[in-house]
């Protein structure tokens, strides 16, 4: 795991309190390669599983970060910068599809579209990773290999959209993909050590997908442990020429 990174590489997992993000922290904490592992989420003081992991691994540090607040992102970056001089891997896992006090739900038809749902979806799924890039960019400004990866979704592919619906989630993930591609082009000029990619994890058995699993064949519903293992393998195998690509859990390219 993380064989392609230098020993003692520093890692940030954003959106780490549950689901895929929590499993990333769990697997990275079990690996020897990372130096310091920063696990960020909105309310780390309420993240019991993260706190338990931090008590078992002195390399793991919890950071408060709310992707809908630029001030929070800026403060988180300052906190990380005070602890380490550089980062080698940033994984954005924060995402929203349904639930919460806003009572979000994927739209089945145009009449279901709500401005507040659109705004929140874009703030979390699209703007959030881009603002993380903005404020953590300085920690990626070094000569060693680095990866900036955002967890996207195949439903954000315009070319692969066959069913329609899910307006807010589809569009916010498509926007995230555009931000990733545009960021990769800029960093190819200014941060040549950074590989910037979007990753589709496959349908994973988490709270985010649970209400929509009834039509998913068992062979295509991954436990979080498998999803993260597969994604870490993809990250490990990335080369500079992969920057700006949208890749699936199996390393295959997904159409924009």
PDB file of N, CA and C in Angstrom, residues 20 29 35 43 59 68 130 147 184 217:
ATOM      1  N   UNK A  20     -16.734   5.468   2.986  1.00  0.00           N
ATOM      2  CA  UNK A  20     -15.470   5.257   2.287  1.00  0.00           C
ATOM      3  C   UNK A  20     -14.343   6.036   2.953  1.00  0.00           C
ATOM      4  N   UNK A  29      -4.178   3.666   8.316  1.00  0.00           N
ATOM      5  CA  UNK A  29      -3.660   3.532   9.668  1.00  0.00           C
ATOM      6  C   UNK A  29      -3.026   2.158   9.891  1.00  0.00           C
ATOM      7  N   UNK A  35       3.341   8.699   7.105  1.00  0.00           N
ATOM      8  CA  UNK A  35       3.911   9.355   8.269  1.00  0.00           C
ATOM      9  C   UNK A  35       2.766   9.829   9.142  1.00  0.00           C
ATOM     10  N   UNK A  43     -17.429  17.428  12.203  1.00  0.00           N
ATOM     11  CA  UNK A  43     -17.516  17.398  13.669  1.00  0.00           C
ATOM     12  C   UNK A  43     -16.667  16.250  14.222  1.00  0.00           C
ATOM     13  N   UNK A  59      -0.053   8.361  14.778  1.00  0.00           N
ATOM     14  CA  UNK A  59       0.145   9.112  13.526  1.00  0.00           C
ATOM     15  C   UNK A  59      -1.130   9.810  13.069  1.00  0.00           C
ATOM     16  N   UNK A  68     -18.367  23.242   3.179  1.00  0.00           N
ATOM     17  CA  UNK A  68     -19.279  24.322   2.779  1.00  0.00           C
ATOM     18  C   UNK A  68     -18.844  25.674   3.343  1.00  0.00           C
ATOM     19  N   UNK A 130     -12.667  21.624  -4.736  1.00  0.00           N
ATOM     20  CA  UNK A 130     -11.892  22.690  -5.372  1.00  0.00           C
ATOM     21  C   UNK A 130     -11.331  23.653  -4.329  1.00  0.00           C
ATOM     22  N   UNK A 147      -0.421  13.025  -4.938  1.00  0.00           N
ATOM     23  CA  UNK A 147      -1.687  12.733  -5.619  1.00  0.00           C
ATOM     24  C   UNK A 147      -2.794  13.513  -4.926  1.00  0.00           C
ATOM     25  N   UNK A 184      -6.080  19.937 -12.979  1.00  0.00           N
ATOM     26  CA  UNK A 184      -4.959  19.138 -13.471  1.00  0.00           C
ATOM     27  C   UNK A 184      -4.184  19.880 -14.557  1.00  0.00           C
ATOM     28  N   UNK A 217     -26.936  -5.782  -8.433  1.00  0.00           N
ATOM     29  CA  UNK A 217     -26.547  -7.191  -8.287  1.00  0.00           C
ATOM     30  C   UNK A 217     -25.519  -7.351  -7.175  1.00  0.00           C
TER      31      UNK A 217
END
